[in-house]
Amino acid sequence: MNMPLAKSGITASIALASPATAKVLPLPPKPSVPFARIRATLGKIAASVVPPAVVVALFLVIWEVACRKAGATLPPPSRVVNDAWELIAHPFYDHGGLDKGLFWHLLASLQRIAMGYTLAAIAGVALGTLVGQSVWAMRGLDPIFQVLRTVPPLAWLPLSLAAFRDGQPSAIFVIFITAIWPIIINTAVGIRNIPQDYRNVAAVLRLNPLEFFVKIMVPAAAPYIFTGLRIGIGLSWLAIVAAEMLIGGVGIGFFIWDAWNSSHISEIIVALVYVGLVGFILDRIVAGVSSIVTRGTSAN
Amino acid sequence: MTSYCKIDHVDKIFTRGNTETCVLKEITLDIEKGEYVSIIGHSGCGKSTLLNIVAGLTEATTGGVILEGKHVNEPGPDRAVVFQNHSLLPWLTVYDNVRLAVDKVFGRSKSRAERDEWTLHNLNLTQMTHAKDKRPSEISGGMKQRVGLARALAMEPKILLLDEPFGALDALTRTHLQDTVMGLHEKLGNTVMMITHDVDEAVLLSDRIIMMTNGPEAQIGEILSVPIARPRRRLELVTDPTFLKCRQRVLEFLYERHRFVEAA
């Protein structure tokens, strides 16, 4: 509306070769600032929410169509919701024994993770620091770590059951042994990569070993340490489900196994969705803590 | 007679596998209290190694450094270094970078409030108080170097070691920072040893210029006194005959008698 007018003004001025005859046109009124900001925010949210929503919807449609047919081995999504409505709608019920809502199963699994992962984080950072700082510790320990880290988590379970003679500590041990390797290895790399400059500063200031650890090492290696912690939390969540299938008791892993044994396929599917979401949230939490803690270091 | 700081017959030999490289040979140098000494030479002549030996970050193969009558062979805050690449800790704010040094050096002798005041005082000396809450990644290269300088000054070193402190800066920022360093030297009377490869900078700032021959086996080739009264003004010096003569002497040394030969 405004443009053609302006254009014609310019062409007219050229044609007549006279000094500027273009009219000054008022700009279209700007939308008020807060309104524009809300719109921009909404646009951003939509850009990140709409594509996955479309993909999920498509996936559900294909699944529904594929599993609707007679003779399909898996239930379609509509039946999953129907069958497992009790589970979806009431995650907090507790009828005693193993008959609990998904929340309680997930909580039991998360408690095991919390124990095993915390131990792994402490021991992993300590061992990683040792290996990163001392050449002899690296020569002695690194080959052993490299071999042990390839052992699949579940292969540790029989051994830990034999040692602890109880399911609970065995599961925690499996989490520990699964999560610790990436934490050790990444911490060691981070410590080894501390720039010589920082070491020189520490030397000139005569920082003692403890001050050096707290004030230079940990912050300088934090991005690496958190990479290890993030891989570690993902692996422990992978391992806990498998370990719980074997040790039984309350826990999301055993819930899935139990559902399989009672042929409640819909319940398995609901549980899988929960497992995925919780794993995602755990990863986000560690990533969030990481970005807060390493703000200074990684910005450099 | 012992001087304030004496570099005494220092040799440095680097050993890698079976090959030995003699970097510095028979370096002997006396530095007086309050003196500003520059060490100039082509790159690879071992001038940074010499500074690291004085700082205690590198060990001399033979010989040693005596500061105020004491043999020094390990790093310490009495020989504060301003590193070429600033070496600020990126996770600490400007204030905290300086405060870390202040806490470490004066943790016992000054109260908390005094340490805070001393930190701010030194940031003020280098005109960095305005950015005290910023992180190193948020300030410019020249500002980082000012913070590095504040950190070094805050340690109240017996000798201040500057390792090509202006090397990574653009010409205008460098000029500005040179003036700051010159002003602080006049005000505080620090003993300074500076590594540089900039002839004008060396002549402008120094009382004496130590010219190093090319490595390997670099030696002190010539020592030039710069008899220009302080305070010195950059603009007046441009036409000052003494300045020009000194400048010429250094240039002759570097580009005629000890021209840099690219390793074949």
Coordinates of C-alpha atoms in Angstrom, one line a residue:
Chain A
M1 CA 0.0 0.0 0.0
N2 CA 2.7 2.4 0.9
M3 CA 5.4 0.9 -1.3
P4 CA 3.9 1.4 -4.7
L5 CA 3.2 5.1 -3.8
A6 CA 6.8 5.7 -2.9
K7 CA 8.1 3.9 -5.9
S8 CA 6.0 5.9 -8.3
G9 CA 7.2 9.0 -6.6
I10 CA 10.8 8.0 -7.3
T11 CA 10.3 7.0 -10.9
A12 CA 8.5 10.3 -11.5
S13 CA 11.4 12.2 -10.1
I14 CA 13.8 10.4 -12.4
A15 CA 11.6 10.9 -15.4
L16 CA 11.3 14.6 -14.8
A17 CA 15.0 14.9 -13.8
S18 CA 13.9 17.4 -11.2
P19 CA 15.2 17.6 -7.6
A20 CA 13.6 15.0 -5.3
T21 CA 9.9 15.0 -5.5
A22 CA 9.4 11.8 -3.5
K23 CA 7.0 12.4 -0.7
V24 CA 7.9 11.6 2.9
L25 CA 5.5 8.8 3.9
P26 CA 4.7 8.0 7.5
L27 CA 6.0 4.6 8.7
P28 CA 3.3 2.1 9.4
P29 CA 2.5 2.3 13.1
K30 CA 4.8 -0.1 15.2
P31 CA 3.0 -2.6 17.4
S32 CA 3.6 -1.6 21.1
V33 CA 6.8 -3.1 22.6
P34 CA 5.4 -5.5 25.1
F35 CA 3.0 -6.9 22.6
A36 CA 5.9 -7.5 20.1
R37 CA 7.9 -9.2 22.8
I38 CA 5.1 -11.6 23.7
R39 CA 4.6 -12.4 20.0
A40 CA 8.4 -13.0 19.6
T41 CA 8.4 -15.3 22.6
L42 CA 5.3 -17.2 21.5
G43 CA 6.9 -17.6 18.0
K44 CA 10.1 -19.0 19.6
I45 CA 8.1 -21.5 21.7
A46 CA 6.0 -22.5 18.7
A47 CA 9.2 -23.1 16.6
S48 CA 10.5 -25.6 19.2
V49 CA 7.2 -27.2 20.1
V50 CA 5.3 -27.6 16.8
P51 CA 7.8 -29.7 14.8
P52 CA 8.1 -32.4 17.5
A53 CA 4.4 -32.3 18.1
V54 CA 3.8 -32.9 14.4
V55 CA 6.2 -35.8 14.3
V56 CA 4.7 -37.4 17.4
A57 CA 1.2 -37.1 15.9
L58 CA 2.3 -38.6 12.6
F59 CA 4.0 -41.5 14.5
L60 CA 0.9 -42.1 16.6
V61 CA -1.3 -42.2 13.4
I62 CA 1.1 -44.7 11.7
W63 CA 1.2 -46.8 14.8
E64 CA -2.6 -46.8 15.2
V65 CA -3.1 -47.8 11.6
A66 CA -0.4 -50.5 11.7
C67 CA -1.6 -52.1 14.9
R68 CA -5.4 -51.8 14.3
K69 CA -5.3 -54.8 11.9
A70 CA -6.3 -58.2 13.2
G71 CA -3.3 -60.3 14.2
A72 CA -1.2 -57.3 15.2
T73 CA 1.2 -58.3 18.0
L74 CA 1.3 -54.9 19.7
P75 CA -1.7 -52.8 20.8
P76 CA -2.4 -49.5 19.0
P77 CA -2.1 -46.3 21.0
S78 CA -5.8 -46.0 21.6
R79 CA -5.9 -49.4 23.3
V80 CA -2.7 -48.6 25.3
V81 CA -4.5 -45.6 26.8
N82 CA -7.7 -47.6 27.4
D83 CA -5.9 -50.6 29.0
A84 CA -3.4 -48.6 31.1
W85 CA -5.7 -45.7 32.1
E86 CA -5.4 -46.7 35.7
L87 CA -1.6 -46.3 35.4
I88 CA -1.6 -43.1 33.5
A89 CA -4.2 -41.3 35.6
H90 CA -3.1 -42.5 39.1
P91 CA 0.6 -42.7 39.4
F92 CA 0.5 -42.3 43.2
Y93 CA -1.8 -45.3 44.2
D94 CA -0.3 -47.8 46.6
H95 CA -2.1 -51.1 47.3
G96 CA 0.8 -52.5 49.2
G97 CA 3.5 -55.0 48.0
L98 CA 4.4 -54.5 44.4
D99 CA 1.0 -53.2 43.4
K100 CA 2.0 -49.5 43.4
G101 CA 1.6 -46.6 41.0
L102 CA 4.4 -45.8 38.5
F103 CA 5.5 -42.9 40.6
W104 CA 6.6 -45.2 43.4
H105 CA 8.4 -47.5 41.0
L106 CA 10.2 -44.6 39.5
L107 CA 11.0 -43.2 42.9
A108 CA 12.6 -46.5 44.0
S109 CA 14.7 -46.6 40.8
L110 CA 15.7 -43.0 41.3
Q111 CA 16.8 -43.6 44.9
R112 CA 19.1 -46.4 43.7
I113 CA 20.5 -44.1 41.0
A114 CA 21.0 -41.3 43.5
M115 CA 23.0 -43.6 45.8
G116 CA 25.1 -45.2 43.1
Y117 CA 25.6 -42.1 41.0
T118 CA 26.6 -39.9 43.9
L119 CA 29.2 -42.5 45.0
A120 CA 30.4 -42.8 41.4
A121 CA 30.7 -39.0 41.0
I122 CA 32.8 -38.6 44.2
A123 CA 35.0 -41.6 43.5
G124 CA 35.2 -40.8 39.8
V125 CA 36.3 -37.2 40.3
A126 CA 38.8 -38.3 42.9
L127 CA 40.3 -41.0 40.8
G128 CA 40.2 -38.9 37.7
T129 CA 42.1 -36.2 39.5
L130 CA 44.7 -38.7 40.6
V131 CA 45.1 -40.1 37.1
G132 CA 45.2 -36.7 35.5
Q133 CA 47.7 -35.2 37.9
S134 CA 50.2 -38.0 38.3
V135 CA 51.9 -39.6 35.4
W136 CA 52.6 -42.8 37.4
A137 CA 49.0 -43.2 38.5
M138 CA 48.0 -42.8 34.9
R139 CA 50.5 -45.4 33.7
G140 CA 49.4 -47.8 36.4
L141 CA 45.6 -47.3 36.4
D142 CA 44.7 -46.2 32.9
P143 CA 45.1 -49.6 31.2
I144 CA 43.0 -51.2 33.9
F145 CA 40.3 -48.6 33.5
Q146 CA 40.3 -49.0 29.7
V147 CA 39.7 -52.7 30.1
L148 CA 37.1 -52.5 32.9
R149 CA 35.1 -49.8 31.3
T150 CA 34.2 -52.1 28.4
V151 CA 32.6 -54.7 30.7
P152 CA 28.8 -54.4 30.2
P153 CA 27.0 -53.2 33.3
L154 CA 24.9 -56.3 33.7
A155 CA 28.0 -58.5 33.7
W156 CA 28.8 -57.0 37.1
L157 CA 25.5 -58.0 38.6
P158 CA 26.1 -61.7 39.4
L159 CA 29.5 -60.8 40.9
S160 CA 27.9 -58.1 43.1
L161 CA 25.1 -60.4 44.1
A162 CA 27.6 -62.9 45.2
A163 CA 29.5 -60.2 47.2
F164 CA 26.6 -58.4 48.8
R165 CA 24.0 -61.2 48.9
D166 CA 21.2 -58.7 48.5
G167 CA 19.5 -57.1 45.6
Q168 CA 19.5 -53.5 46.8
P169 CA 23.3 -52.9 47.3
S170 CA 24.0 -55.0 44.2
A171 CA 21.8 -52.7 42.0
I172 CA 23.6 -49.6 43.5
F173 CA 26.9 -51.2 42.8
V174 CA 26.0 -51.8 39.2
I175 CA 25.0 -48.1 38.9
F176 CA 28.2 -47.1 40.5
I177 CA 30.4 -49.2 38.3
T178 CA 28.5 -48.1 35.1
A179 CA 28.7 -44.4 35.8
I180 CA 32.2 -44.2 37.1
W181 CA 34.2 -44.8 34.0
P182 CA 33.2 -41.8 31.9
I183 CA 33.5 -39.6 35.0
I184 CA 37.1 -40.8 35.7
I185 CA 38.2 -40.6 32.1
N186 CA 36.7 -37.1 31.4
T187 CA 38.0 -35.7 34.7
A188 CA 41.5 -37.0 34.0
V189 CA 41.4 -35.4 30.5
G190 CA 40.2 -32.2 32.0
I191 CA 42.9 -32.1 34.6
R192 CA 45.6 -33.0 32.1
N193 CA 44.4 -30.1 29.9
I194 CA 44.6 -27.4 32.5
P195 CA 46.6 -24.7 30.7
Q196 CA 50.2 -24.2 31.8
D197 CA 49.3 -20.6 32.3
Y198 CA 47.0 -21.4 35.3
R199 CA 49.7 -23.7 36.7
N200 CA 52.2 -20.8 36.4
V201 CA 49.8 -18.4 38.2
A202 CA 49.4 -21.0 41.0
A203 CA 53.1 -21.4 41.2
V204 CA 53.8 -17.7 41.5
L205 CA 51.1 -17.4 44.1
R206 CA 52.5 -20.4 45.9
L207 CA 49.0 -22.0 46.2
N208 CA 49.2 -25.2 48.3
P209 CA 47.9 -28.5 46.9
L210 CA 44.5 -28.1 48.5
E211 CA 44.1 -24.5 47.3
F212 CA 45.3 -25.5 43.9
F213 CA 42.7 -28.3 43.7
V214 CA 39.8 -26.1 44.9
K215 CA 40.7 -22.8 43.1
I216 CA 42.3 -23.9 39.9
M217 CA 41.8 -27.6 39.1
V218 CA 38.1 -28.0 39.8
P219 CA 37.0 -24.9 38.0
A220 CA 39.4 -25.4 35.1
A221 CA 38.4 -29.0 34.6
A222 CA 34.7 -28.4 35.3
P223 CA 33.5 -28.5 31.7
Y224 CA 35.2 -31.9 31.2
I225 CA 34.0 -33.2 34.6
F226 CA 30.4 -32.3 33.7
T227 CA 30.7 -34.0 30.3
G228 CA 31.6 -37.2 32.2
L229 CA 28.8 -36.6 34.7
R230 CA 26.3 -36.2 31.9
I231 CA 27.4 -39.4 30.2
G232 CA 27.4 -41.1 33.6
I233 CA 23.8 -40.2 34.4
G234 CA 22.6 -41.5 31.0
L235 CA 24.5 -44.8 31.4
S236 CA 23.2 -45.3 35.0
W237 CA 19.6 -44.8 33.9
L238 CA 20.2 -47.4 31.1
A239 CA 21.7 -49.8 33.6
I240 CA 19.2 -49.5 36.4
V241 CA 16.3 -50.7 34.2
A242 CA 18.2 -53.8 33.2
A243 CA 19.5 -54.5 36.7
E244 CA 16.1 -54.2 38.3
M245 CA 14.6 -56.7 35.8
L246 CA 17.0 -59.2 37.4
I247 CA 16.9 -58.3 41.0
G248 CA 13.1 -57.8 41.4
G249 CA 11.4 -55.7 44.1
V250 CA 10.0 -52.2 43.6
G251 CA 11.5 -50.4 40.7
I252 CA 10.6 -49.4 37.1
G253 CA 12.8 -52.2 35.6
F254 CA 11.0 -54.9 37.5
F255 CA 7.7 -53.3 36.8
I256 CA 8.3 -53.7 33.1
W257 CA 9.5 -57.3 33.6
D258 CA 6.4 -58.0 35.7
A259 CA 4.1 -56.6 33.1
W260 CA 5.7 -58.7 30.4
N261 CA 5.2 -61.8 32.6
S262 CA 1.6 -61.0 33.0
S263 CA 1.3 -60.0 29.3
H264 CA 0.3 -56.4 30.0
I265 CA 1.9 -55.0 26.9
S266 CA 0.1 -51.7 27.2
E267 CA 1.6 -51.2 30.7
I268 CA 5.0 -51.9 29.3
I269 CA 4.5 -49.1 26.7
V270 CA 3.3 -46.6 29.3
A271 CA 6.3 -47.5 31.5
L272 CA 8.7 -47.0 28.6
V273 CA 7.3 -43.6 28.0
Y274 CA 8.0 -42.7 31.6
V275 CA 11.5 -44.2 31.5
G276 CA 12.3 -42.1 28.5
L277 CA 10.9 -38.9 30.1
V278 CA 12.7 -39.4 33.4
G279 CA 16.0 -40.2 31.6
F280 CA 15.5 -37.0 29.6
I281 CA 14.8 -34.9 32.7
L282 CA 17.9 -36.4 34.5
D283 CA 20.1 -35.4 31.6
R284 CA 18.6 -31.9 31.5
I285 CA 19.2 -31.5 35.2
V286 CA 22.9 -32.4 35.0
A287 CA 23.2 -30.2 31.9
G288 CA 21.5 -27.3 33.7
V289 CA 23.8 -27.6 36.7
S290 CA 26.8 -27.8 34.3
S291 CA 25.9 -24.7 32.5
I292 CA 25.6 -22.8 35.7
V293 CA 28.8 -24.1 37.2
T294 CA 30.9 -23.8 34.1
R295 CA 29.6 -20.4 33.0
G296 CA 32.9 -18.7 33.5
T297 CA 35.2 -21.4 32.2
S298 CA 33.5 -22.2 29.0
A299 CA 32.8 -18.6 28.1
N300 CA 36.6 -18.1 27.6
Chain B
M1 CA 79.5 -6.0 46.3
T2 CA 76.2 -7.7 45.7
S3 CA 73.5 -5.9 43.8
Y4 CA 69.7 -5.9 44.4
C5 CA 69.0 -8.6 41.9
K6 CA 71.9 -10.6 40.4
I7 CA 71.6 -13.1 37.6
D8 CA 74.8 -15.1 38.1
H9 CA 76.4 -17.1 35.4
V10 CA 73.2 -18.7 34.2
D11 CA 73.3 -21.5 31.6
K12 CA 70.2 -23.2 30.4
I13 CA 70.4 -26.5 28.5
F14 CA 67.3 -28.2 27.3
T15 CA 67.6 -32.0 26.9
R16 CA 65.2 -33.8 24.7
G17 CA 66.1 -37.4 24.2
N18 CA 69.7 -37.5 23.3
T19 CA 70.0 -34.0 21.9
E20 CA 71.0 -31.2 24.1
T21 CA 70.2 -27.6 23.2
C22 CA 72.1 -24.9 25.0
V23 CA 69.7 -22.0 25.0
L24 CA 71.4 -19.5 27.3
K25 CA 75.1 -19.3 27.9
E26 CA 76.9 -17.4 30.7
I27 CA 74.2 -14.8 31.4
T28 CA 75.3 -12.5 34.1
L29 CA 73.4 -9.3 34.9
D30 CA 73.0 -7.0 37.8
I31 CA 69.8 -5.1 38.3
E32 CA 69.6 -2.1 40.7
K33 CA 66.7 -1.4 42.9
G34 CA 64.1 0.7 41.2
E35 CA 65.7 0.1 37.8
Y36 CA 63.7 -0.6 34.6
V37 CA 65.6 -3.1 32.5
S38 CA 64.4 -4.4 29.2
I39 CA 65.6 -7.5 27.5
I40 CA 65.4 -7.4 23.7
G41 CA 66.3 -9.9 21.1
H42 CA 64.9 -11.9 18.2
S43 CA 62.4 -14.5 18.8
G44 CA 63.8 -17.8 19.9
C45 CA 66.8 -16.2 21.6
G46 CA 65.8 -17.4 25.0
K47 CA 64.7 -14.2 26.5
S48 CA 61.5 -15.7 27.8
T49 CA 63.5 -18.6 29.2
L50 CA 65.6 -16.1 31.1
L51 CA 62.5 -14.4 32.5
N52 CA 61.1 -17.8 33.5
I53 CA 64.4 -18.6 35.3
V54 CA 64.2 -15.4 37.3
A55 CA 60.5 -16.1 38.0
G56 CA 61.5 -19.6 39.2
L57 CA 59.2 -21.3 36.7
T58 CA 62.2 -22.8 34.9
E59 CA 65.3 -24.0 36.6
A60 CA 68.7 -22.8 35.4
T61 CA 71.0 -25.7 34.5
T62 CA 74.0 -23.9 36.1
G63 CA 74.2 -20.6 37.9
G64 CA 71.3 -18.9 39.6
V65 CA 69.5 -15.8 40.6
I66 CA 70.1 -13.9 43.8
L67 CA 67.5 -11.4 44.9
E68 CA 68.3 -9.2 47.9
G69 CA 71.1 -11.5 48.9
K70 CA 68.9 -14.7 48.8
H71 CA 69.2 -17.4 46.2
V72 CA 65.8 -17.9 44.6
N73 CA 65.1 -21.1 42.7
E74 CA 61.3 -21.5 42.9
P75 CA 58.4 -19.3 42.0
G76 CA 57.0 -16.8 44.5
P77 CA 55.0 -13.6 44.8
D78 CA 58.2 -11.6 45.4
R79 CA 58.8 -12.0 41.6
A80 CA 55.3 -11.4 40.2
V81 CA 54.9 -12.1 36.6
V82 CA 52.6 -10.3 34.1
F83 CA 52.2 -13.0 31.4
Q84 CA 52.0 -12.3 27.7
N85 CA 48.6 -13.9 27.4
H86 CA 47.3 -12.3 30.7
S87 CA 46.6 -15.7 32.4
L88 CA 43.6 -14.5 34.2
L89 CA 41.4 -17.2 35.7
P90 CA 38.3 -17.0 33.5
W91 CA 35.9 -18.3 36.2
L92 CA 36.8 -15.4 38.5
T93 CA 35.7 -11.8 38.2
V94 CA 38.4 -9.1 37.7
Y95 CA 38.1 -8.3 41.4
D96 CA 38.4 -11.9 42.4
N97 CA 41.4 -12.5 40.2
V98 CA 43.3 -9.8 42.0
R99 CA 41.8 -10.7 45.4
L100 CA 43.1 -14.3 45.0
A101 CA 46.6 -12.9 44.9
V102 CA 46.0 -10.4 47.7
D103 CA 44.5 -13.1 49.9
K104 CA 47.4 -15.4 49.3
V105 CA 50.1 -12.8 49.9
F106 CA 48.6 -10.8 52.7
G107 CA 46.2 -13.4 54.2
R108 CA 48.0 -13.2 57.5
S109 CA 49.3 -9.6 57.6
K110 CA 46.2 -7.7 56.5
S111 CA 42.6 -7.8 57.8
R112 CA 39.7 -8.7 55.5
A113 CA 38.8 -5.0 55.0
E114 CA 42.4 -4.0 54.3
R115 CA 42.7 -6.7 51.7
D116 CA 39.5 -5.5 50.0
E117 CA 40.8 -2.0 50.1
W118 CA 44.2 -3.1 48.7
T119 CA 42.6 -5.0 45.9
L120 CA 40.5 -2.0 44.9
H121 CA 43.6 0.3 45.3
N122 CA 45.5 -1.8 42.8
L123 CA 42.7 -2.0 40.3
N124 CA 42.4 1.7 40.6
L125 CA 46.1 2.1 39.8
T126 CA 45.6 0.4 36.5
Q127 CA 42.3 2.1 35.9
M128 CA 40.2 -1.1 36.0
T129 CA 37.9 -0.4 39.0
H130 CA 35.0 0.2 36.6
A131 CA 35.1 -3.4 35.4
K132 CA 35.8 -5.1 38.7
D133 CA 32.7 -7.3 38.6
K134 CA 33.2 -8.4 35.0
R135 CA 34.7 -11.7 33.9
P136 CA 37.9 -11.8 31.8
S137 CA 35.9 -12.9 28.8
E138 CA 33.8 -9.7 28.9
I139 CA 36.7 -7.3 28.7
S140 CA 39.2 -6.4 26.0
G141 CA 42.7 -7.6 25.6
G142 CA 44.2 -4.4 26.9
M143 CA 42.0 -4.5 29.9
K144 CA 42.9 -8.0 30.7
Q145 CA 46.6 -7.0 30.6
R146 CA 45.7 -4.1 33.0
V147 CA 44.1 -6.6 35.4
G148 CA 47.2 -8.9 35.1
L149 CA 49.3 -5.8 36.0
A150 CA 47.1 -5.0 38.9
R151 CA 47.4 -8.6 40.1
A152 CA 51.2 -8.5 39.9
L153 CA 51.4 -5.1 41.6
A154 CA 49.1 -6.2 44.4
M155 CA 51.7 -8.8 45.4
E156 CA 54.1 -6.0 46.1
P157 CA 56.9 -7.8 44.3
K158 CA 60.6 -7.1 44.9
I159 CA 61.0 -7.3 41.1
L160 CA 58.2 -7.1 38.6
L161 CA 58.6 -9.4 35.6
L162 CA 56.9 -8.4 32.4
D163 CA 56.8 -11.1 29.7
E164 CA 56.1 -9.3 26.5
P165 CA 53.1 -7.7 28.2
F166 CA 52.1 -5.6 25.2
G167 CA 52.8 -8.2 22.5
A168 CA 49.3 -9.2 21.8
L169 CA 47.8 -5.7 21.8
D170 CA 47.0 -3.4 18.9
A171 CA 49.3 -0.3 18.5
L172 CA 46.9 2.2 20.1
T173 CA 46.1 0.1 23.2
R174 CA 49.8 -0.7 23.5
T175 CA 50.7 3.0 23.6
H176 CA 48.1 3.6 26.2
L177 CA 49.3 0.7 28.4
Q178 CA 53.0 1.7 28.0
D179 CA 52.1 5.1 29.4
T180 CA 50.3 3.4 32.3
V181 CA 53.3 1.2 33.1
M182 CA 55.7 4.2 32.8
G183 CA 53.5 6.2 35.1
L184 CA 53.3 3.4 37.7
H185 CA 57.0 2.9 37.6
E186 CA 57.6 6.5 38.3
K187 CA 55.0 6.5 41.1
L188 CA 55.8 3.3 42.8
G189 CA 59.5 2.9 42.0
N190 CA 59.3 -0.8 41.2
T191 CA 62.2 -2.8 39.9
V192 CA 61.1 -4.1 36.6
M193 CA 62.5 -6.6 34.1
M194 CA 60.6 -6.6 30.8
I195 CA 60.9 -8.9 27.8
T196 CA 60.2 -7.2 24.6
H197 CA 60.9 -7.3 20.9
D198 CA 59.8 -3.7 20.2
V199 CA 62.7 -1.3 19.9
D200 CA 60.8 1.9 20.6
E201 CA 59.1 0.4 23.6
A202 CA 62.4 -0.7 25.0
V203 CA 64.0 2.7 24.6
L204 CA 60.9 4.6 25.9
L205 CA 60.5 2.6 29.0
S206 CA 63.9 1.4 30.1
D207 CA 66.9 2.6 32.1
R208 CA 69.0 0.0 30.5
I209 CA 68.4 -2.3 27.5
I210 CA 70.0 -5.7 27.5
M211 CA 70.5 -6.9 23.9
M212 CA 70.7 -10.6 23.4
T213 CA 72.5 -12.4 20.6
N214 CA 70.7 -15.0 18.6
G215 CA 70.3 -18.5 20.0
P216 CA 71.3 -21.2 20.4
E217 CA 73.8 -20.3 23.1
A218 CA 72.4 -16.8 23.4
Q219 CA 74.4 -14.4 25.3
I220 CA 74.2 -10.8 26.4
G221 CA 75.6 -9.0 23.4
E222 CA 75.5 -5.4 24.5
I223 CA 74.0 -3.3 27.3
L224 CA 72.8 0.1 26.5
S225 CA 72.0 2.8 29.1
V226 CA 69.2 5.1 28.2
P227 CA 70.2 8.5 29.7
I228 CA 66.9 10.2 29.3
A229 CA 65.4 12.0 32.3
R230 CA 62.1 10.9 33.7
P231 CA 59.3 11.7 33.5
R232 CA 59.5 10.9 29.8
R233 CA 57.0 12.2 27.3
R234 CA 56.4 10.2 24.2
L235 CA 55.8 13.1 21.9
E236 CA 58.8 15.1 23.1
L237 CA 61.0 12.0 22.6
V238 CA 60.2 11.6 19.0
T239 CA 62.7 14.4 18.2
D240 CA 65.0 13.9 21.2
P241 CA 68.6 13.3 19.9
T242 CA 69.4 10.9 22.8
F243 CA 66.3 8.9 22.1
L244 CA 67.1 8.6 18.4
K245 CA 70.7 7.7 19.1
C246 CA 69.6 4.9 21.5
R247 CA 67.1 3.7 19.1
Q248 CA 69.6 3.6 16.4
R249 CA 72.1 1.6 18.5
V250 CA 69.5 -1.0 19.3
L251 CA 68.4 -1.2 15.6
E252 CA 72.0 -1.6 14.5
F253 CA 72.5 -4.4 17.0
L254 CA 69.4 -6.3 16.0
Y255 CA 69.4 -5.8 12.3
E256 CA 73.0 -5.5 11.3
R257 CA 75.3 -7.3 13.7
H258 CA 72.9 -9.9 14.9
R259 CA 70.4 -10.2 12.1
F260 CA 67.8 -12.9 12.6
V261 CA 68.7 -16.0 10.6
E262 CA 65.9 -18.2 9.7
A263 CA 66.7 -21.8 10.5
A264 CA 67.4 -23.6 7.2

